[in-house]
PDB file of C-alpha atoms and ligand atoms in Angstrom:
ATOM      1  CA  UNK A   1      -0.126  -0.070  -0.006  1.00 91.00           C
ATOM      2  CA  UNK A   2       2.407   2.707  -1.438  1.00 96.00           C
ATOM      3  CA  UNK A   3       0.092   5.182  -1.591  1.00 97.00           C
ATOM      4  CA  UNK A   4      -2.129   5.272   1.675  1.00 96.00           C
ATOM      5  CA  UNK A   5      -3.118   8.668   2.788  1.00 95.00           C
ATOM      6  CA  UNK A   6      -1.593  10.114  -0.837  1.00 98.00           C
ATOM      7  CA  UNK A   7      -3.586  12.055  -2.908  1.00 98.00           C
ATOM      8  CA  UNK A   8      -2.911  11.488  -6.803  1.00 98.00           C
ATOM      9  CA  UNK A   9      -4.105  13.480  -9.794  1.00 98.00           C
ATOM     10  CA  UNK A  10      -4.173  11.704 -12.967  1.00 98.00           C
ATOM     11  CA  UNK A  11      -5.075  13.710 -16.088  1.00 98.00           C
ATOM     12  CA  UNK A  12      -6.075  11.564 -18.961  1.00 98.00           C
ATOM     13  CA  UNK A  13      -7.512   9.016 -16.249  1.00 98.00           C
ATOM     14  CA  UNK A  14     -10.469   8.177 -18.246  1.00 98.00           C
ATOM     15  CA  UNK A  15      -8.979   6.015 -20.565  1.00 98.00           C
ATOM     16  CA  UNK A  16      -5.965   3.562 -21.432  1.00 98.00           C
ATOM     17  CA  UNK A  17      -2.823   3.928 -19.341  1.00 98.00           C
ATOM     18  CA  UNK A  18      -4.238   6.851 -17.162  1.00 98.00           C
ATOM     19  CA  UNK A  19      -7.240   4.647 -16.150  1.00 98.00           C
ATOM     20  CA  UNK A  20      -4.785   1.519 -15.889  1.00 98.00           C
ATOM     21  CA  UNK A  21      -2.705   3.825 -13.520  1.00 98.00           C
ATOM     22  CA  UNK A  22      -5.764   4.900 -11.440  1.00 98.00           C
ATOM     23  CA  UNK A  23      -6.965   1.639 -10.686  1.00 98.00           C
ATOM     24  CA  UNK A  24      -3.621   0.437  -9.318  1.00 98.00           C
ATOM     25  CA  UNK A  25      -3.064   3.910  -7.117  1.00 98.00           C
ATOM     26  CA  UNK A  26      -6.620   3.124  -5.848  1.00 97.00           C
ATOM     27  CA  UNK A  27      -5.796  -0.519  -4.942  1.00 97.00           C
ATOM     28  CA  UNK A  28      -2.678   0.948  -3.338  1.00 97.00           C
ATOM     29  CA  UNK A  29      -4.535   3.151  -0.955  1.00 96.00           C
ATOM     30  CA  UNK A  30      -4.549   6.601  -2.920  1.00 98.00           C
ATOM     31  CA  UNK A  31      -7.232   8.892  -3.041  1.00 98.00           C
ATOM     32  CA  UNK A  32      -7.546   9.483  -6.860  1.00 98.00           C
ATOM     33  CA  UNK A  33      -8.766  12.512  -8.670  1.00 98.00           C
ATOM     34  CA  UNK A  34      -9.348  11.360 -12.539  1.00 98.00           C
ATOM     35  CA  UNK A  35      -9.532  14.487 -14.895  1.00 98.00           C
ATOM     36  CA  UNK A  36     -10.247  13.919 -18.529  1.00 98.00           C
ATOM     37  CA  UNK A  37     -11.969  16.266 -21.188  1.00 98.00           C
ATOM     38  CA  UNK A  38     -14.254  13.166 -21.914  1.00 98.00           C
ATOM     39  CA  UNK A  39     -16.954  13.352 -19.346  1.00 98.00           C
ATOM     40  CA  UNK A  40     -18.893  10.179 -20.222  1.00 98.00           C
ATOM     41  CA  UNK A  41     -15.839   8.215 -20.042  1.00 98.00           C
ATOM     42  CA  UNK A  42     -14.529   9.922 -16.763  1.00 98.00           C
ATOM     43  CA  UNK A  43     -17.898   9.080 -15.100  1.00 97.00           C
ATOM     44  CA  UNK A  44     -17.646   5.102 -16.418  1.00 97.00           C
ATOM     45  CA  UNK A  45     -13.776   5.072 -15.456  1.00 98.00           C
ATOM     46  CA  UNK A  46     -14.892   6.763 -12.069  1.00 98.00           C
ATOM     47  CA  UNK A  47     -17.169   3.772 -10.799  1.00 96.00           C
ATOM     48  CA  UNK A  48     -14.414   1.189 -11.840  1.00 96.00           C
ATOM     49  CA  UNK A  49     -11.738   2.906  -9.810  1.00 97.00           C
ATOM     50  CA  UNK A  50     -14.097   3.124  -6.854  1.00 95.00           C
ATOM     51  CA  UNK A  51     -14.586  -0.565  -6.926  1.00 92.00           C
ATOM     52  CA  UNK A  52     -11.308  -0.822  -4.874  1.00 89.00           C
ATOM     53  CA  UNK A  53     -13.085   0.876  -1.840  1.00 91.00           C
ATOM     54  CA  UNK A  54     -10.945   4.141  -2.454  1.00 91.00           C
ATOM     55  CA  UNK A  55     -11.828   7.624  -2.388  1.00 97.00           C
ATOM     56  CA  UNK A  56     -12.052   8.818  -6.066  1.00 98.00           C
ATOM     57  CA  UNK A  57     -13.927  11.805  -8.244  1.00 97.00           C
ATOM     58  CA  UNK A  58     -13.833  12.727 -11.866  1.00 98.00           C
ATOM     59  CA  UNK A  59     -13.147  16.133 -12.644  1.00 98.00           C
ATOM     60  CA  UNK A  60     -13.767  17.733 -16.337  1.00 98.00           C
ATOM     61  CA  UNK A  61     -10.843  19.522 -17.601  1.00 98.00           C
ATOM     62  CA  UNK A  62      -9.326  20.583 -21.050  1.00 98.00           C
ATOM     63  CA  UNK A  63      -5.514  20.478 -20.384  1.00 98.00           C
ATOM     64  CA  UNK A  64      -5.225  23.657 -23.171  1.00 98.00           C
ATOM     65  CA  UNK A  65      -7.171  25.572 -21.144  1.00 98.00           C
ATOM     66  CA  UNK A  66      -5.700  27.558 -18.389  1.00 98.00           C
ATOM     67  CA  UNK A  67      -8.682  28.219 -16.429  1.00 98.00           C
ATOM     68  CA  UNK A  68      -9.893  24.916 -16.674  1.00 98.00           C
ATOM     69  CA  UNK A  69      -6.417  23.675 -15.388  1.00 98.00           C
ATOM     70  CA  UNK A  70      -6.838  25.986 -12.823  1.00 98.00           C
ATOM     71  CA  UNK A  71     -10.269  24.491 -11.614  1.00 98.00           C
ATOM     72  CA  UNK A  72      -9.082  21.331 -11.848  1.00 98.00           C
ATOM     73  CA  UNK A  73      -6.504  21.890  -9.426  1.00 98.00           C
ATOM     74  CA  UNK A  74      -8.957  23.740  -7.246  1.00 98.00           C
ATOM     75  CA  UNK A  75     -11.370  21.166  -6.946  1.00 98.00           C
ATOM     76  CA  UNK A  76      -8.922  18.621  -6.208  1.00 98.00           C
ATOM     77  CA  UNK A  77      -7.646  20.749  -3.446  1.00 98.00           C
ATOM     78  CA  UNK A  78     -11.258  21.185  -2.124  1.00 98.00           C
ATOM     79  CA  UNK A  79     -12.005  17.689  -2.350  1.00 97.00           C
ATOM     80  CA  UNK A  80      -8.409  16.141  -0.530  1.00 98.00           C
ATOM     81  CA  UNK A  81      -6.430  19.194   0.558  1.00 98.00           C
ATOM     82  CA  UNK A  82      -3.280  18.564  -1.456  1.00 98.00           C
ATOM     83  CA  UNK A  83      -1.750  17.002  -4.360  1.00 98.00           C
ATOM     84  CA  UNK A  84       0.864  14.256  -3.461  1.00 98.00           C
ATOM     85  CA  UNK A  85       1.539  12.755  -6.983  1.00 98.00           C
ATOM     86  CA  UNK A  86       0.618  13.977 -10.712  1.00 99.00           C
ATOM     87  CA  UNK A  87       0.331  11.195 -13.376  1.00 99.00           C
ATOM     88  CA  UNK A  88       0.040  13.568 -16.518  1.00 99.00           C
ATOM     89  CA  UNK A  89      -1.102  11.030 -19.297  1.00 98.00           C
ATOM     90  CA  UNK A  90      -3.536  13.004 -21.418  1.00 98.00           C
ATOM     91  CA  UNK A  91      -2.461  13.353 -25.123  1.00 98.00           C
ATOM     92  CA  UNK A  92      -3.572  12.681 -28.647  1.00 98.00           C
ATOM     93  CA  UNK A  93      -2.025  10.967 -31.182  1.00 97.00           C
ATOM     94  CA  UNK A  94      -2.497  12.183 -35.290  1.00 95.00           C
ATOM     95  CA  UNK A  95      -0.416  10.525 -37.850  1.00 93.00           C
ATOM     96  CA  UNK A  96       0.420  12.440 -40.914  1.00 94.00           C
ATOM     97  CA  UNK A  97       3.095  13.610 -42.987  1.00 96.00           C
ATOM     98  CA  UNK A  98       4.054  17.111 -43.376  1.00 97.00           C
ATOM     99  CA  UNK A  99       2.914  17.571 -46.875  1.00 97.00           C
ATOM    100  CA  UNK A 100      -0.435  15.875 -45.891  1.00 97.00           C
ATOM    101  CA  UNK A 101      -1.274  18.060 -42.880  1.00 97.00           C
ATOM    102  CA  UNK A 102      -2.072  21.441 -42.320  1.00 98.00           C
ATOM    103  CA  UNK A 103      -1.518  24.438 -39.750  1.00 98.00           C
ATOM    104  CA  UNK A 104      -4.866  22.901 -37.655  1.00 97.00           C
ATOM    105  CA  UNK A 105      -2.775  19.236 -37.103  1.00 98.00           C
ATOM    106  CA  UNK A 106       0.190  21.256 -35.612  1.00 98.00           C
ATOM    107  CA  UNK A 107      -1.843  23.334 -33.533  1.00 98.00           C
ATOM    108  CA  UNK A 108      -3.773  20.831 -32.024  1.00 98.00           C
ATOM    109  CA  UNK A 109      -1.202  18.270 -31.105  1.00 98.00           C
ATOM    110  CA  UNK A 110       1.326  21.171 -29.872  1.00 98.00           C
ATOM    111  CA  UNK A 111      -1.337  22.614 -27.601  1.00 98.00           C
ATOM    112  CA  UNK A 112      -2.617  19.177 -26.553  1.00 98.00           C
ATOM    113  CA  UNK A 113       0.327  17.270 -25.938  1.00 98.00           C
ATOM    114  CA  UNK A 114       3.165  20.020 -25.314  1.00 98.00           C
ATOM    115  CA  UNK A 115       0.935  23.119 -24.074  1.00 98.00           C
ATOM    116  CA  UNK A 116      -1.125  20.916 -22.228  1.00 98.00           C
ATOM    117  CA  UNK A 117       2.092  19.507 -20.119  1.00 99.00           C
ATOM    118  CA  UNK A 118       3.106  23.072 -19.545  1.00 98.00           C
ATOM    119  CA  UNK A 119      -0.186  24.239 -18.030  1.00 99.00           C
ATOM    120  CA  UNK A 120      -0.828  21.218 -15.944  1.00 99.00           C
ATOM    121  CA  UNK A 121       2.605  21.169 -14.458  1.00 99.00           C
ATOM    122  CA  UNK A 122       2.427  25.261 -13.995  1.00 98.00           C
ATOM    123  CA  UNK A 123      -0.783  24.535 -12.176  1.00 98.00           C
ATOM    124  CA  UNK A 124       0.533  21.664  -9.899  1.00 98.00           C
ATOM    125  CA  UNK A 125       4.063  21.956  -8.980  1.00 98.00           C
ATOM    126  CA  UNK A 126       3.329  25.655  -6.723  1.00 98.00           C
ATOM    127  CA  UNK A 127       0.936  23.544  -4.704  1.00 98.00           C
ATOM    128  CA  UNK A 128       3.511  20.525  -4.556  1.00 98.00           C
ATOM    129  CA  UNK A 129       6.175  23.547  -3.591  1.00 98.00           C
ATOM    130  CA  UNK A 130       3.768  24.766  -0.864  1.00 98.00           C
ATOM    131  CA  UNK A 131       3.150  21.548   0.854  1.00 97.00           C
ATOM    132  CA  UNK A 132       6.918  20.438   0.959  1.00 98.00           C
ATOM    133  CA  UNK A 133       7.044  18.782  -2.310  1.00 98.00           C
ATOM    134  CA  UNK A 134       5.349  15.699  -4.474  1.00 98.00           C
ATOM    135  CA  UNK A 135       6.232  13.508  -7.456  1.00 98.00           C
ATOM    136  CA  UNK A 136       5.370  13.838 -11.160  1.00 99.00           C
ATOM    137  CA  UNK A 137       5.281  11.510 -13.889  1.00 99.00           C
ATOM    138  CA  UNK A 138       4.598  12.823 -17.385  1.00 99.00           C
ATOM    139  CA  UNK A 139       4.153  10.947 -20.471  1.00 98.00           C
ATOM    140  CA  UNK A 140       6.401  11.402 -23.706  1.00 98.00           C
ATOM    141  CA  UNK A 141       6.942   8.544 -25.688  1.00 98.00           C
ATOM    142  CA  UNK A 142       9.642   6.767 -27.879  1.00 96.00           C
ATOM    143  CA  UNK A 143       8.406   9.069 -30.199  1.00 95.00           C
ATOM    144  CA  UNK A 144       9.955  11.710 -28.506  1.00 96.00           C
ATOM    145  CA  UNK A 145      13.531  10.127 -28.747  1.00 95.00           C
ATOM    146  CA  UNK A 146      13.425   8.807 -32.079  1.00 93.00           C
ATOM    147  CA  UNK A 147      12.227   9.690 -35.673  1.00 92.00           C
ATOM    148  CA  UNK A 148       9.770   7.046 -36.661  1.00 89.00           C
ATOM    149  CA  UNK A 149       8.153   7.558 -40.036  1.00 91.00           C
ATOM    150  CA  UNK A 150       5.237   9.959 -40.844  1.00 92.00           C
ATOM    151  CA  UNK A 151       4.396  11.206 -37.731  1.00 94.00           C
ATOM    152  CA  UNK A 152       6.607  14.789 -37.308  1.00 97.00           C
ATOM    153  CA  UNK A 153       4.047  16.601 -35.218  1.00 98.00           C
ATOM    154  CA  UNK A 154       3.441  13.978 -32.541  1.00 98.00           C
ATOM    155  CA  UNK A 155       7.470  13.337 -32.379  1.00 98.00           C
ATOM    156  CA  UNK A 156       8.101  17.373 -32.093  1.00 98.00           C
ATOM    157  CA  UNK A 157       5.388  17.341 -29.303  1.00 98.00           C
ATOM    158  CA  UNK A 158       6.601  14.574 -27.338  1.00 98.00           C
ATOM    159  CA  UNK A 159      10.490  15.599 -27.712  1.00 98.00           C
ATOM    160  CA  UNK A 160       8.898  18.997 -26.222  1.00 98.00           C
ATOM    161  CA  UNK A 161       7.629  17.057 -23.220  1.00 98.00           C
ATOM    162  CA  UNK A 162      10.608  15.308 -22.253  1.00 98.00           C
ATOM    163  CA  UNK A 163      13.003  18.390 -22.170  1.00 98.00           C
ATOM    164  CA  UNK A 164      10.297  20.374 -20.658  1.00 98.00           C
ATOM    165  CA  UNK A 165      10.218  17.728 -18.071  1.00 98.00           C
ATOM    166  CA  UNK A 166      13.586  17.484 -17.345  1.00 98.00           C
ATOM    167  CA  UNK A 167      13.829  21.257 -17.362  1.00 98.00           C
ATOM    168  CA  UNK A 168      11.450  21.160 -14.642  1.00 98.00           C
ATOM    169  CA  UNK A 169      13.156  18.561 -12.690  1.00 98.00           C
ATOM    170  CA  UNK A 170      16.327  20.684 -12.834  1.00 98.00           C
ATOM    171  CA  UNK A 171      14.405  23.865 -11.365  1.00 98.00           C
ATOM    172  CA  UNK A 172      11.990  22.223  -8.534  1.00 98.00           C
ATOM    173  CA  UNK A 173      14.262  19.402  -7.128  1.00 98.00           C
ATOM    174  CA  UNK A 174      15.600  21.608  -4.500  1.00 98.00           C
ATOM    175  CA  UNK A 175      11.643  21.760  -3.326  1.00 98.00           C
ATOM    176  CA  UNK A 176      11.436  18.231  -3.267  1.00 98.00           C
ATOM    177  CA  UNK A 177       9.158  17.982  -6.237  1.00 98.00           C
ATOM    178  CA  UNK A 178      10.945  14.776  -8.279  1.00 98.00           C
ATOM    179  CA  UNK A 179       9.691  14.888 -12.134  1.00 98.00           C
ATOM    180  CA  UNK A 180      10.174  11.984 -14.242  1.00 98.00           C
ATOM    181  CA  UNK A 181       9.066  10.928 -17.975  1.00 98.00           C
ATOM    182  CA  UNK A 182       7.666   8.011 -19.435  1.00 98.00           C
ATOM    183  CA  UNK A 183       8.735   6.641 -22.912  1.00 98.00           C
ATOM    184  CA  UNK A 184       6.449   3.954 -24.026  1.00 98.00           C
ATOM    185  CA  UNK A 185       6.230   1.964 -27.239  1.00 96.00           C
ATOM    186  CA  UNK A 186       3.404   0.746 -28.646  1.00 96.00           C
ATOM    187  CA  UNK A 187       0.157   0.113 -26.174  1.00 98.00           C
ATOM    188  CA  UNK A 188      -2.504  -1.872 -26.687  1.00 97.00           C
ATOM    189  CA  UNK A 189      -4.930   1.264 -25.562  1.00 97.00           C
ATOM    190  CA  UNK A 190      -7.728   2.811 -27.205  1.00 95.00           C
ATOM    191  CA  UNK A 191      -5.498   5.531 -28.635  1.00 95.00           C
ATOM    192  CA  UNK A 192      -3.393   3.116 -30.859  1.00 94.00           C
ATOM    193  CA  UNK A 193      -6.408   0.919 -31.730  1.00 94.00           C
ATOM    194  CA  UNK A 194      -8.279   3.905 -32.618  1.00 93.00           C
ATOM    195  CA  UNK A 195      -4.983   5.142 -34.969  1.00 91.00           C
ATOM    196  CA  UNK A 196      -4.918   1.372 -36.391  1.00 93.00           C
ATOM    197  CA  UNK A 197      -8.267   1.133 -37.313  1.00 93.00           C
ATOM    198  CA  UNK A 198      -7.723   4.063 -39.721  1.00 90.00           C
ATOM    199  CA  UNK A 199      -5.152   2.058 -41.638  1.00 88.00           C
ATOM    200  CA  UNK A 200      -6.340  -0.001 -44.643  1.00 89.00           C
ATOM    201  CA  UNK A 201      -5.299  -3.440 -43.078  1.00 93.00           C
ATOM    202  CA  UNK A 202      -5.541  -2.934 -39.111  1.00 93.00           C
ATOM    203  CA  UNK A 203      -4.597  -6.545 -38.444  1.00 94.00           C
ATOM    204  CA  UNK A 204      -1.443  -6.347 -40.490  1.00 95.00           C
ATOM    205  CA  UNK A 205      -0.466  -2.698 -39.020  1.00 92.00           C
ATOM    206  CA  UNK A 206      -0.879  -3.960 -35.606  1.00 95.00           C
ATOM    207  CA  UNK A 207       1.379  -7.291 -36.345  1.00 96.00           C
ATOM    208  CA  UNK A 208       4.219  -5.111 -37.866  1.00 92.00           C
ATOM    209  CA  UNK A 209       3.956  -3.140 -34.908  1.00 92.00           C
ATOM    210  CA  UNK A 210       4.301  -6.337 -32.453  1.00 93.00           C
ATOM    211  CA  UNK A 211       7.102  -8.088 -34.880  1.00 92.00           C
ATOM    212  CA  UNK A 212       9.119  -4.655 -34.138  1.00 90.00           C
ATOM    213  CA  UNK A 213       9.392  -5.256 -30.433  1.00 92.00           C
ATOM    214  CA  UNK A 214      11.741  -7.849 -29.053  1.00 93.00           C
ATOM    215  CA  UNK A 215       8.738  -9.346 -26.972  1.00 95.00           C
ATOM    216  CA  UNK A 216       6.693  -9.665 -30.193  1.00 95.00           C
ATOM    217  CA  UNK A 217       3.879  -8.072 -28.609  1.00 97.00           C
ATOM    218  CA  UNK A 218       2.009  -4.632 -27.547  1.00 97.00           C
ATOM    219  CA  UNK A 219       2.121  -3.516 -23.994  1.00 98.00           C
ATOM    220  CA  UNK A 220      -0.652  -3.598 -22.055  1.00 98.00           C
ATOM    221  CA  UNK A 221      -1.861  -0.246 -20.248  1.00 98.00           C
ATOM    222  CA  UNK A 222      -1.078  -2.006 -16.982  1.00 98.00           C
ATOM    223  CA  UNK A 223       2.180  -2.908 -17.841  1.00 98.00           C
ATOM    224  CA  UNK A 224       3.185   0.807 -18.497  1.00 98.00           C
ATOM    225  CA  UNK A 225       0.932   1.896 -15.365  1.00 98.00           C
ATOM    226  CA  UNK A 226       3.159  -0.201 -13.060  1.00 98.00           C
ATOM    227  CA  UNK A 227       6.565   1.745 -14.258  1.00 98.00           C
ATOM    228  CA  UNK A 228       4.378   4.913 -13.288  1.00 98.00           C
ATOM    229  CA  UNK A 229       3.666   3.770  -9.748  1.00 98.00           C
ATOM    230  CA  UNK A 230       7.004   2.669  -9.357  1.00 98.00           C
ATOM    231  CA  UNK A 231       8.398   6.401 -10.521  1.00 98.00           C
ATOM    232  CA  UNK A 232       5.838   8.073  -8.399  1.00 98.00           C
ATOM    233  CA  UNK A 233       6.371   6.217  -5.086  1.00 98.00           C
ATOM    234  CA  UNK A 234       8.555   6.493  -2.437  1.00 98.00           C
ATOM    235  CA  UNK A 235      10.524   3.504  -4.052  1.00 98.00           C
ATOM    236  CA  UNK A 236      11.976   6.132  -6.493  1.00 98.00           C
ATOM    237  CA  UNK A 237      12.702   8.844  -3.716  1.00 98.00           C
ATOM    238  CA  UNK A 238      16.368   9.294  -5.322  1.00 98.00           C
ATOM    239  CA  UNK A 239      15.014   8.991  -9.142  1.00 98.00           C
ATOM    240  CA  UNK A 240      14.680  12.455 -10.686  1.00 98.00           C
ATOM    241  CA  UNK A 241      14.728  14.194 -14.128  1.00 98.00           C
ATOM    242  CA  UNK A 242      14.927  10.758 -15.947  1.00 98.00           C
ATOM    243  CA  UNK A 243      13.087   8.952 -18.896  1.00 98.00           C
ATOM    244  CA  UNK A 244      12.778   5.420 -18.948  1.00 97.00           C
ATOM    245  CA  UNK A 245      11.733   3.487 -22.059  1.00 96.00           C
ATOM    246  CA  UNK A 246       9.031   0.877 -21.537  1.00 97.00           C
ATOM    247  CA  UNK A 247       9.209  -0.707 -25.218  1.00 95.00           C
ATOM    248  CA  UNK A 248      10.247  -4.184 -24.353  1.00 95.00           C
ATOM    249  CA  UNK A 249      13.917  -3.269 -25.239  1.00 90.00           C
ATOM    250  CA  UNK A 250      13.079  -2.189 -29.052  1.00 78.00           C
ATOM    251  CA  UNK A 251      14.473   1.260 -29.296  1.00 73.00           C
ATOM    252  CA  UNK A 252      17.553  -0.010 -27.384  1.00 65.00           C
ATOM    253  CA  UNK A 253      18.490  -2.818 -29.576  1.00 64.00           C
ATOM    254  CA  UNK A 254      17.844  -0.713 -33.018  1.00 63.00           C
ATOM    255  CA  UNK A 255      20.383   1.863 -32.067  1.00 52.00           C
TER     256      UNK A 255
HETATM  257  P1  NAD B 301      -5.876   7.400 -24.755  1.00 53.62           P
HETATM  258  O1  NAD B 301      -6.616   7.806 -25.948  1.00 53.62           O
HETATM  259  O2  NAD B 301      -6.425   5.676 -24.171  1.00 53.62           O
HETATM  260  O3  NAD B 301      -6.064   8.286 -23.411  1.00 53.62           O
HETATM  261  C1  NAD B 301      -5.758   9.560 -23.348  1.00 53.62           C
HETATM  262  C2  NAD B 301      -7.004  10.354 -22.665  1.00 53.62           C
HETATM  263  O4  NAD B 301      -6.757  11.603 -22.613  1.00 53.62           O
HETATM  264  C3  NAD B 301      -8.144  10.384 -23.065  1.00 53.62           C
HETATM  265  O5  NAD B 301      -9.047   9.840 -22.082  1.00 53.62           O
HETATM  266  C4  NAD B 301      -8.546  11.621 -23.818  1.00 53.62           C
HETATM  267  O6  NAD B 301      -9.713  11.934 -23.593  1.00 53.62           O
HETATM  268  C5  NAD B 301      -7.692  12.858 -22.653  1.00 53.62           C
HETATM  269  N1  NAD B 301      -7.463  14.035 -23.398  1.00 53.62           N
HETATM  270  C6  NAD B 301      -7.190  14.290 -24.875  1.00 53.62           C
HETATM  271  N2  NAD B 301      -7.175  15.527 -24.691  1.00 53.62           N
HETATM  272  C7  NAD B 301      -7.371  16.049 -23.705  1.00 53.62           C
HETATM  273  C8  NAD B 301      -7.645  17.506 -23.212  1.00 53.62           C
HETATM  274  N3  NAD B 301      -7.334  18.292 -23.836  1.00 53.62           N
HETATM  275  N4  NAD B 301      -7.677  17.563 -21.878  1.00 53.62           N
HETATM  276  C9  NAD B 301      -7.673  16.648 -21.066  1.00 53.62           C
HETATM  277  N5  NAD B 301      -7.956  15.093 -21.544  1.00 53.62           N
HETATM  278  C10 NAD B 301      -7.442  14.976 -22.618  1.00 53.62           C
HETATM  279  O7  NAD B 301      -4.490   7.130 -24.809  1.00 53.62           O
HETATM  280  P2  NAD B 301      -3.358   6.437 -23.976  1.00 53.62           P
HETATM  281  O8  NAD B 301      -3.040   5.417 -24.943  1.00 53.62           O
HETATM  282  O9  NAD B 301      -3.806   5.861 -22.724  1.00 53.62           O
HETATM  283  O10 NAD B 301      -2.283   7.243 -23.929  1.00 53.62           O
HETATM  284  C11 NAD B 301      -1.933   8.032 -22.707  1.00 53.62           C
HETATM  285  C12 NAD B 301      -0.709   8.785 -23.174  1.00 53.62           C
HETATM  286  O11 NAD B 301       0.529   7.941 -23.758  1.00 53.62           O
HETATM  287  C13 NAD B 301      -0.575  10.016 -24.011  1.00 53.62           C
HETATM  288  O12 NAD B 301       0.230  10.873 -23.735  1.00 53.62           O
HETATM  289  C14 NAD B 301      -0.091   9.175 -25.447  1.00 53.62           C
HETATM  290  O13 NAD B 301       0.477   9.956 -26.221  1.00 53.62           O
HETATM  291  C15 NAD B 301       1.066   8.302 -24.589  1.00 53.62           C
HETATM  292  N6  NAD B 301       1.557   7.216 -25.539  1.00 53.62           N
HETATM  293  C16 NAD B 301       0.644   6.262 -25.716  1.00 53.62           C
HETATM  294  C17 NAD B 301       1.438   5.354 -26.694  1.00 53.62           C
HETATM  295  C18 NAD B 301       0.394   4.095 -27.104  1.00 53.62           C
HETATM  296  O14 NAD B 301       0.812   3.316 -27.971  1.00 53.62           O
HETATM  297  N7  NAD B 301      -0.771   3.835 -26.674  1.00 53.62           N
HETATM  298  C19 NAD B 301       2.463   5.010 -27.110  1.00 53.62           C
HETATM  299  C20 NAD B 301       3.592   6.113 -25.938  1.00 53.62           C
HETATM  300  C21 NAD B 301       2.800   7.422 -25.440  1.00 53.62           C
END
């Protein structure tokens, strides 16, 4: 029960990796706030998280909007009094080759993935500092470290998340705020399944992704979430400003 008496805020908590983490945090004793733009999915996720008996609530947020992020933080504080850990999972993936996409494609992914990370951490870090510290896990991707084909804007957004997180770890370590970054490979989550569904042969596209990993399969959201819990917990009390690849060794072996 590593999170007993701890308050954990999870953006993107309605789905995929965020939801898997919310369930694990709740099982380990945390009070959990699920924050997401998708209200219906958020309410459904909340009832799953509450099954463990943990105190939990859902907050509707658009992480691209500073006022909405401020309201998310205020609601969390009003309900639970502090934020011990933040898992910032919310994000989008919209593939597209430079010559096939427009400015809106850039604005949407940079706004949600990169500006959203800026706003959420800008909202949460002062609260943690005021309460003597905390732990933050942000979400980049293997795509933040290497250039996969036909995804320049997603790759740029996730490279930005990686270095923004490291820069903030440098600035706030002194005030006992630890910030680490996860870089997942392909995960069997609604995000990736929706992207695969748009390809001409979804089964073949999935098989190709699986074949490229050393374990010959996609990750489950829980496999990613277990690493998130480690980084957020006191087990990682001396791990800071670090990024960790969770990709079955694929990127390491390709280098
Ligand atoms: P998902 O689509 O299942 O969950 C993402 C959640 O973010 C959704 O519930 C969505 O509603 C929420 N969201 C989107 N825009 C938002 C906004 N403006 N405000 C608030 N919430 C918003 O996806 P997932 O696979 O769980 O992905 C989680 C994170 O992991 C993302 O940042 C993604 O880029 C990253 N990631 C995913 C994979 C993968 O293969 N699935 C791989 C590497 C990194």
